[in-house]
Amino acid sequence: MRSLFAVPDPRRALVLPAVLLLAALIRLPFLPGVGRIVNSDDAMTGIMALSILRGEYPVFFPGQGYMGSLEAYAAAILFWMFGPRPALIYAVPFVLSIVVVGLSYRLGRNLLGEDGGLMTALALALAPPFLVIFGSAPRLGYIETLALGTILLLLGIRLAGNHRPRGERSLLLILGVVAGVGFWTNWLIAPYVGTVIVLLLRHRRRLVIGPGMGWAALGFVAGSLPFWVFNFGHGFWSFALLESGPSGETWPRARRLFLEALSYVAGMRNLSAGEWFPPSAVPLGAGYALLLAGWIVARRNDDGGNKEMLSAGTLTAGVLAGFTLLSFMLSRYGDLGAPRYIFPFYTALALFAGGGVSSARTRWGRGWLLALPILAGNVAGVAGAYADIRGGAMAATAFAGNQVGFAGLRPPAGMEPAAEREVPALRPLVSFLERKGIDSVIADYGISVRLTLETAERIVAVQPLREKNPAYAAAVG
């Protein structure tokens, strides 16, 4: 049976680079300066980077003790090298979004074979619009979670198949460090950690309960050290997120998840209003149904190595998806219904697509055609999102994953979120303030953070009564 991308060498070696290039081209139009303005939430990463250059050492995103500041330190390095340009805050997540595609190829290849690896990567390159946009935004931890989580899965798979003691301690130590950094960066790393534990319990149970796990624990503490230093000094404030809320809340969260959040993440809803978007929903629904059918048929009719390979992919994707959905339903993540809190689901979804193609091809040489509806649906969703941005119809809240109208939450009349076209440009304001010699102002969050970043703190703007940066509040008085 010929491979999915069966082309003569050396052209075959160009397939993965072509997929990576496609991923970059899909995301470029959504970067500020190309397709949209700098968002206020995004600008907070730049503000943190400026504070780092002043000698401060933030551990978390202001007010959110589960989102580590690693990305802000990377942005600070870029500011130090090239100057504090607002567009630079998008460099790290943009590059990481491409890295995730490459890592997903390796993950898919290890679990599903060459065809499965390429389809897994392609499913993330031509991803649903929410991953394309939000994954390229500097939101402190989301795209990093996908990257670190995929690395964790790769390490876990290697350990699960490594029965030689040589190098095992090093792998466990590295596994722990990656898990620790991920834990500090964003608690959404937990589904990946849980999946690795399940893989090891299935294949190497003695490793999980043996003394070797001490190396992983040591690495975890080292990787997450900033988290622990902060929490020991602040009454373990971060762990408030673990509270599940009042009894009886799990069912509303589950309903919110399965009726709305999953379809949003999968690309079946319009980012502008959170409503169903038929040009993407129809082909996506058909495509995933076809791949599921192909996967089931292949597993029932194949008694050879392909079935064992697909079982590994099924276990990894299924356990990761299960842990992700449970974390949404059983914690405060599910209270707002924000789809960003099931971000790890994208890894499981891509593995499902890769496994579906691999399984379909065990029965039909052209089984990769079953993936075309999924890719077409994602392209339609991305094109629709881009058209909304260019037309000024995209609400700024869509970029935060807090879609108004989502989960039945609607604002009072006259208080709907501003569309991007309604967010004022800063250049005229900056020119006016500089002419008047004004270096500190009070402004709404939608302007204050952007203004401070745009001027590299030459003009400091604070929010009335809600400023999170003590240095800025003191400067304005």
Coordinates of C-alpha atoms in Angstrom, one line a residue:
M1 CA 0.0 0.0 0.0
R2 CA 1.4 3.4 -1.0
S3 CA 1.9 6.0 1.7
L4 CA -0.5 9.0 1.9
F5 CA 2.2 11.3 0.7
A6 CA 4.0 8.8 -1.6
V7 CA 6.2 10.9 -3.8
P8 CA 9.7 10.1 -5.0
D9 CA 12.6 11.2 -2.8
P10 CA 13.9 13.9 -2.3
R11 CA 10.4 15.5 -2.8
R12 CA 9.0 13.4 0.0
A13 CA 11.3 15.1 2.5
L14 CA 9.7 18.4 1.6
V15 CA 6.2 17.3 2.7
L16 CA 6.6 18.2 6.4
P17 CA 8.3 21.6 5.7
A18 CA 5.4 22.3 3.3
V19 CA 2.9 21.6 6.1
L20 CA 4.9 23.9 8.5
L21 CA 4.9 26.6 5.9
L22 CA 1.2 26.2 5.4
A23 CA 0.7 26.6 9.1
A24 CA 2.6 29.8 9.1
L25 CA 0.8 31.2 6.2
I26 CA -2.6 30.4 7.7
R27 CA -1.7 32.3 10.9
L28 CA 0.1 35.4 9.4
P29 CA -3.1 37.3 8.4
F30 CA -4.3 37.3 12.0
L31 CA -1.2 39.0 13.5
P32 CA -1.5 42.6 14.6
G33 CA -0.3 45.0 11.9
V34 CA -1.5 42.5 9.3
G35 CA -5.1 41.7 10.1
R36 CA -5.9 43.4 13.4
I37 CA -4.9 45.6 16.3
V38 CA -3.0 44.7 19.5
N39 CA -5.6 43.4 22.0
S40 CA -5.5 44.7 25.5
D41 CA -5.2 41.2 27.1
D42 CA -2.3 40.5 24.7
A43 CA -0.7 43.8 25.7
M44 CA -0.5 42.6 29.3
T45 CA 2.3 40.3 28.2
G46 CA 4.2 43.2 26.9
I47 CA 3.6 45.2 30.1
M48 CA 5.0 42.3 32.1
A49 CA 8.0 42.2 29.8
L50 CA 8.7 45.9 30.4
S51 CA 8.5 45.3 34.2
I52 CA 11.1 42.4 33.8
L53 CA 13.4 44.8 32.0
R54 CA 13.1 47.2 35.0
G55 CA 14.3 44.5 37.3
E56 CA 11.0 43.0 38.5
Y57 CA 10.3 39.3 38.4
P58 CA 6.6 38.5 38.0
V59 CA 5.7 34.9 38.5
F60 CA 2.1 34.9 37.2
F61 CA -0.2 36.9 35.0
P62 CA -1.7 39.7 37.2
G63 CA -4.6 38.3 39.3
Q64 CA -4.4 34.8 37.8
G65 CA -2.3 32.4 39.9
Y66 CA -2.5 29.6 37.4
M67 CA -0.9 31.3 34.4
G68 CA 2.9 31.5 34.7
S69 CA 5.0 34.3 33.2
L70 CA 7.4 32.3 31.2
E71 CA 6.2 33.8 27.9
A72 CA 6.7 37.3 29.3
Y73 CA 10.4 36.6 30.0
A74 CA 10.8 35.4 26.4
A75 CA 9.1 38.7 25.3
A76 CA 11.5 40.6 27.6
I77 CA 14.5 39.1 25.8
L78 CA 13.1 40.2 22.4
F79 CA 12.4 43.7 23.8
W80 CA 16.0 43.8 25.1
M81 CA 17.3 42.8 21.7
F82 CA 15.1 44.7 19.3
G83 CA 13.4 47.4 21.5
P84 CA 10.0 47.4 23.1
R85 CA 7.9 47.0 19.9
P86 CA 4.3 45.8 20.6
A87 CA 4.3 43.5 17.6
L88 CA 7.2 41.5 19.2
I89 CA 4.9 40.0 21.9
Y90 CA 3.4 37.9 19.1
A91 CA 6.7 36.4 18.0
V92 CA 7.0 33.7 20.6
P93 CA 3.4 32.3 20.4
F94 CA 3.5 32.5 16.6
V95 CA 6.8 30.4 16.5
L96 CA 5.4 28.0 19.1
S97 CA 2.3 27.5 17.1
I98 CA 4.4 26.2 14.2
V99 CA 6.6 24.2 16.6
V100 CA 3.4 22.5 17.9
V101 CA 2.6 21.4 14.4
G102 CA 6.1 19.8 14.0
L103 CA 5.9 18.1 17.4
S104 CA 2.5 16.8 16.6
Y105 CA 3.9 15.1 13.5
R106 CA 6.4 13.3 15.6
L107 CA 3.7 12.3 18.1
G108 CA 1.4 11.1 15.4
R109 CA 4.2 9.2 13.6
N110 CA 5.2 7.4 16.9
L111 CA 1.6 6.4 17.6
L112 CA 0.1 6.0 14.2
G113 CA 2.8 5.7 11.6
E114 CA 4.0 8.0 8.9
D115 CA 0.6 8.7 7.4
G116 CA -0.9 9.3 10.8
G117 CA 1.9 11.7 11.7
L118 CA 1.4 13.8 8.6
M119 CA -2.3 13.9 9.0
T120 CA -2.0 14.8 12.7
A121 CA 0.3 17.7 11.7
L122 CA -1.9 18.8 8.9
A123 CA -5.0 18.9 11.2
L124 CA -3.1 21.4 13.4
A125 CA -1.7 23.3 10.5
L126 CA -5.1 23.8 8.9
A127 CA -6.7 24.1 12.4
P128 CA -10.1 25.5 13.5
P129 CA -10.1 29.3 13.7
F130 CA -10.0 29.5 17.5
L131 CA -6.7 27.6 17.6
V132 CA -5.3 29.6 14.7
I133 CA -6.1 33.0 16.4
F134 CA -5.9 32.3 20.1
G135 CA -2.9 30.0 19.6
S136 CA -0.9 32.8 18.0
A137 CA -1.8 35.3 20.8
P138 CA 0.5 36.0 23.8
R139 CA -1.9 34.8 26.5
L140 CA 0.7 33.3 28.8
G141 CA 0.4 29.6 28.7
Y142 CA -2.1 28.2 26.1
I143 CA 0.0 27.5 23.1
E144 CA 2.9 26.7 25.5
T145 CA 0.7 24.1 27.1
L146 CA 0.2 22.4 23.7
A147 CA 3.9 22.4 23.1
L148 CA 5.0 21.2 26.5
G149 CA 2.1 18.7 26.6
T150 CA 3.1 17.2 23.3
I151 CA 6.7 16.9 24.5
L152 CA 5.4 15.2 27.7
L153 CA 3.5 12.6 25.5
L154 CA 6.6 12.0 23.4
L155 CA 8.7 11.4 26.6
G156 CA 6.0 9.2 28.0
I157 CA 5.8 7.1 24.9
R158 CA 9.5 6.6 24.9
L159 CA 9.6 5.6 28.6
A160 CA 6.7 3.2 28.0
G161 CA 8.7 1.4 25.4
N162 CA 12.1 1.7 27.1
H163 CA 12.9 -1.5 29.0
R164 CA 16.6 -0.7 29.4
P165 CA 17.8 1.0 32.5
R166 CA 20.4 3.1 30.6
G167 CA 19.1 6.7 30.2
E168 CA 15.9 6.0 32.1
R169 CA 16.7 8.2 35.0
S170 CA 17.6 11.1 32.6
L171 CA 14.3 10.6 30.8
L172 CA 12.4 10.6 34.1
L173 CA 14.2 13.8 35.2
I174 CA 13.5 15.5 31.9
L175 CA 9.8 14.4 32.1
G176 CA 9.5 15.9 35.5
V177 CA 11.1 19.2 34.5
V178 CA 8.8 19.5 31.5
A179 CA 5.8 18.7 33.7
G180 CA 6.9 21.2 36.3
V181 CA 7.4 24.0 33.8
G182 CA 4.0 23.2 32.3
F183 CA 2.4 23.2 35.7
W184 CA 3.8 26.7 36.5
T185 CA 2.9 27.9 33.0
N186 CA -0.7 26.7 33.0
W187 CA -2.6 24.1 34.9
L188 CA -4.1 22.9 31.6
I189 CA -1.0 20.7 31.5
A190 CA -2.7 18.3 33.9
P191 CA -4.5 16.3 31.2
Y192 CA -1.2 15.6 29.5
V193 CA 0.4 14.5 32.8
G194 CA -2.6 12.2 33.5
T195 CA -2.3 10.7 30.1
V196 CA 1.4 10.0 30.5
I197 CA 0.7 8.3 33.9
V198 CA -2.0 6.1 32.3
L199 CA 0.4 5.1 29.5
L200 CA 3.1 4.2 32.0
L201 CA 0.7 2.3 34.2
R202 CA -0.4 0.3 31.2
H203 CA 3.0 -0.6 29.9
R204 CA 5.4 -0.2 32.8
R205 CA 3.5 -0.2 36.1
R206 CA 6.6 -0.9 38.1
L207 CA 8.2 2.2 36.9
V208 CA 5.3 4.4 38.2
I209 CA 5.3 2.8 41.7
G210 CA 9.1 2.3 41.8
P211 CA 11.9 4.5 43.3
G212 CA 12.8 5.8 39.8
M213 CA 9.8 8.1 40.0
G214 CA 11.8 10.1 42.5
W215 CA 13.8 11.5 39.6
A216 CA 10.5 12.7 38.0
A217 CA 9.4 14.3 41.3
L218 CA 12.7 16.0 41.6
G219 CA 12.5 17.4 38.1
F220 CA 8.9 18.5 38.7
V221 CA 9.9 20.5 41.7
A222 CA 12.8 22.1 39.9
G223 CA 10.6 23.0 36.8
S224 CA 7.8 24.5 38.9
L225 CA 10.0 26.2 41.5
P226 CA 8.7 29.7 40.8
F227 CA 5.2 28.5 41.5
W228 CA 6.1 27.0 44.9
V229 CA 8.2 30.0 46.0
F230 CA 5.3 32.3 45.3
N231 CA 2.6 30.2 46.9
F232 CA 4.6 29.5 50.1
G233 CA 4.7 33.2 50.5
H234 CA 1.1 33.9 49.6
G235 CA -0.9 31.2 51.5
F236 CA -1.1 28.9 48.5
W237 CA -3.4 31.3 46.7
S238 CA -3.2 29.5 43.4
F239 CA -5.0 26.5 44.7
A240 CA -8.3 28.4 45.0
L241 CA -8.9 27.3 41.4
L242 CA -9.2 23.7 42.6
E243 CA -12.5 24.5 44.4
S244 CA -15.2 22.8 42.4
G245 CA -17.9 25.3 43.5
P246 CA -21.3 24.6 45.0
S247 CA -22.8 21.2 44.7
G248 CA -24.9 20.7 41.6
E249 CA -22.7 22.7 39.4
T250 CA -21.2 19.8 37.5
W251 CA -24.2 19.1 35.3
P252 CA -24.5 22.7 34.0
R253 CA -20.8 22.7 33.2
A254 CA -21.2 19.4 31.4
R255 CA -24.2 20.8 29.4
R256 CA -22.2 23.9 28.6
L257 CA -19.3 21.8 27.5
F258 CA -21.0 19.3 25.2
L259 CA -23.6 21.7 23.8
E260 CA -21.4 24.7 23.1
A261 CA -17.7 24.6 24.1
L262 CA -16.8 21.6 22.1
S263 CA -18.4 22.8 18.9
Y264 CA -16.7 26.1 19.3
V265 CA -13.3 24.6 19.8
A266 CA -13.9 22.2 16.8
G267 CA -14.6 25.2 14.6
M268 CA -18.3 24.7 14.0
R269 CA -19.3 28.1 15.5
N270 CA -18.6 31.6 14.3
L271 CA -16.1 33.4 16.4
S272 CA -17.9 36.7 16.0
A273 CA -21.2 35.7 17.7
G274 CA -20.7 32.1 18.9
E275 CA -23.5 30.9 16.6
W276 CA -23.4 27.8 14.4
F277 CA -21.5 28.4 11.1
P278 CA -22.9 26.0 8.5
P279 CA -20.0 26.4 5.9
S280 CA -17.7 24.8 8.5
A281 CA -20.1 22.9 10.7
V282 CA -21.5 20.7 7.9
P283 CA -18.2 19.4 6.4
L284 CA -16.6 19.1 9.8
G285 CA -19.5 17.0 11.2
A286 CA -19.5 14.8 8.1
G287 CA -15.7 14.5 8.1
Y288 CA -15.3 13.4 11.7
A289 CA -18.2 11.0 11.4
L290 CA -16.5 9.4 8.3
L291 CA -13.2 9.1 10.1
L292 CA -14.8 7.6 13.2
A293 CA -16.5 5.0 11.0
G294 CA -13.2 4.2 9.2
W295 CA -11.4 3.9 12.5
I296 CA -14.1 1.4 13.9
V297 CA -14.1 -0.7 10.8
A298 CA -10.3 -0.9 10.7
R299 CA -10.1 -2.0 14.3
R300 CA -12.7 -4.7 13.9
N301 CA -11.2 -6.2 10.8
D302 CA -7.5 -6.0 11.4
D303 CA -5.7 -8.5 13.7
G304 CA -2.2 -7.4 12.8
G305 CA 0.3 -4.7 13.8
N306 CA -2.0 -2.0 12.5
K307 CA -4.6 -2.8 15.1
E308 CA -2.0 -2.6 17.9
M309 CA -0.7 0.7 16.5
L310 CA -4.2 2.2 16.3
S311 CA -4.9 1.0 19.9
A312 CA -2.0 3.1 21.1
G313 CA -3.3 6.1 19.3
T314 CA -6.9 5.5 20.5
L315 CA -5.7 5.2 24.1
T316 CA -3.6 8.4 24.0
A317 CA -6.3 10.5 22.2
G318 CA -9.1 9.1 24.3
V319 CA -7.5 9.5 27.7
L320 CA -6.2 13.0 26.9
A321 CA -9.7 14.0 25.7
G322 CA -11.3 12.5 28.8
F323 CA -9.0 14.2 31.3
T324 CA -9.5 17.5 29.5
L325 CA -13.3 17.3 29.5
L326 CA -13.3 16.2 33.2
S327 CA -11.1 19.1 34.3
F328 CA -13.6 21.5 32.7
M329 CA -16.6 19.9 34.4
L330 CA -15.1 19.4 37.8
S331 CA -13.3 22.7 38.4
R332 CA -13.9 26.4 38.1
Y333 CA -12.6 26.1 34.5
G334 CA -16.2 25.3 33.5
D335 CA -18.0 28.1 35.3
L336 CA -17.4 30.7 32.6
G337 CA -17.7 28.2 29.8
A338 CA -14.7 29.7 28.0
P339 CA -13.5 27.3 25.3
R340 CA -9.9 28.1 26.0
Y341 CA -10.1 25.9 29.1
I342 CA -10.3 22.8 26.9
F343 CA -7.3 23.8 24.8
P344 CA -5.6 20.4 25.2
F345 CA -8.5 18.9 23.3
Y346 CA -6.8 20.1 20.1
T347 CA -4.0 17.5 20.6
A348 CA -6.6 14.7 21.0
L349 CA -8.6 16.0 18.0
A350 CA -5.6 16.0 15.8
L351 CA -4.6 12.5 16.9
F352 CA -8.1 11.4 16.1
A353 CA -7.8 12.8 12.6
G354 CA -4.5 11.2 12.1
G355 CA -5.7 7.8 13.5
G356 CA -8.8 8.0 11.3
V357 CA -6.7 8.4 8.2
S358 CA -4.4 5.6 9.1
S359 CA -7.2 3.3 9.9
A360 CA -9.2 4.1 6.8
R361 CA -6.2 3.4 4.7
T362 CA -5.9 -0.1 6.1
R363 CA -9.1 -0.9 4.2
W364 CA -8.9 1.6 1.3
G365 CA -5.8 3.0 -0.3
R366 CA -7.4 6.4 -0.8
G367 CA -8.7 6.6 2.7
W368 CA -7.0 9.9 3.2
L369 CA -9.8 11.5 1.1
L370 CA -12.0 11.1 4.2
A371 CA -10.0 13.9 5.8
L372 CA -10.8 16.4 3.1
P373 CA -14.2 17.5 4.6
I374 CA -12.4 18.3 7.9
L375 CA -9.7 20.3 6.2
A376 CA -12.3 22.1 4.1
G377 CA -14.4 22.9 7.1
N378 CA -11.4 24.4 9.0
V379 CA -10.5 26.5 5.9
A380 CA -14.0 27.8 5.7
G381 CA -14.0 28.7 9.4
V382 CA -10.6 30.5 9.2
A383 CA -11.7 32.3 6.1
G384 CA -14.9 33.4 7.8
A385 CA -13.0 34.7 10.8
Y386 CA -10.6 36.6 8.7
A387 CA -13.5 38.2 6.8
D388 CA -15.1 39.2 10.1
I389 CA -11.9 40.8 11.3
R390 CA -11.3 42.7 8.0
G391 CA -14.9 43.8 8.1
G392 CA -14.6 45.0 11.7
A393 CA -17.3 42.6 12.9
M394 CA -15.2 40.5 15.2
A395 CA -15.8 41.3 18.9
A396 CA -12.6 41.9 20.9
T397 CA -13.8 39.3 23.5
A398 CA -13.6 36.6 20.9
F399 CA -9.9 36.7 21.1
A400 CA -10.0 36.0 24.8
G401 CA -12.2 32.9 24.4
N402 CA -14.9 34.6 26.5
Q403 CA -17.5 34.8 23.8
V404 CA -20.4 36.9 24.9
G405 CA -23.6 35.1 24.0
F406 CA -21.8 31.9 24.7
A407 CA -23.3 29.6 27.3
G408 CA -26.4 31.8 27.4
L409 CA -24.6 34.7 29.0
R410 CA -25.7 38.0 27.3
P411 CA -24.9 41.5 28.3
P412 CA -27.6 44.2 29.0
A413 CA -28.7 46.2 26.0
G414 CA -26.2 48.8 25.1
M415 CA -23.3 47.1 26.9
E416 CA -22.4 44.6 24.2
P417 CA -18.6 44.3 23.7
A418 CA -16.9 46.5 21.1
A419 CA -16.1 45.2 17.8
E420 CA -12.5 45.6 16.7
R421 CA -13.5 48.5 14.3
E422 CA -14.9 50.3 17.4
V423 CA -11.6 50.1 19.4
P424 CA -10.0 53.5 19.1
A425 CA -6.6 53.8 17.4
L426 CA -3.9 55.0 19.7
R427 CA -1.7 57.0 17.4
P428 CA -3.8 60.3 17.5
L429 CA -4.1 60.0 21.3
V430 CA -0.4 59.4 21.8
S431 CA 0.4 62.5 19.6
F432 CA -2.0 64.6 21.6
L433 CA -0.6 63.6 25.0
E434 CA 3.0 64.1 23.9
R435 CA 2.2 67.5 22.5
K436 CA 0.7 68.5 25.8
G437 CA 3.5 67.0 27.8
I438 CA 1.2 64.6 29.6
D439 CA 3.0 61.4 30.9
S440 CA 0.3 59.8 33.1
V441 CA -3.5 59.4 32.5
I442 CA -6.4 57.4 33.8
A443 CA -8.1 55.3 31.1
D444 CA -10.3 52.2 30.7
Y445 CA -8.6 48.8 30.4
G446 CA -9.2 48.7 26.7
I447 CA -6.9 51.7 26.3
S448 CA -4.7 51.9 29.4
V449 CA -2.7 48.7 28.8
R450 CA -2.3 49.3 25.1
L451 CA -1.3 53.0 25.6
T452 CA 1.4 52.1 28.2
L453 CA 2.9 49.4 26.0
E454 CA 2.7 51.4 22.8
T455 CA 4.7 54.2 24.4
A456 CA 7.1 51.9 26.2
E457 CA 6.0 53.5 29.5
R458 CA 6.7 57.1 28.3
I459 CA 3.0 57.6 29.1
V460 CA 1.6 55.5 31.9
A461 CA -2.1 54.8 31.9
V462 CA -4.0 53.2 34.7
Q463 CA -7.5 51.9 35.3
P464 CA -9.7 53.8 37.7
L465 CA -9.8 51.8 41.0
R466 CA -8.8 48.6 39.3
E467 CA -5.1 49.0 38.4
K468 CA -3.2 45.7 38.9
N469 CA 0.3 47.2 38.6
P470 CA 1.3 49.0 41.9
A471 CA 4.1 50.9 40.2
Y472 CA 1.7 52.4 37.6
A473 CA -0.8 53.2 40.3
A474 CA 1.8 55.0 42.4
A475 CA 3.1 56.9 39.3
V476 CA -0.3 58.3 38.5
G477 CA -1.2 58.9 42.2

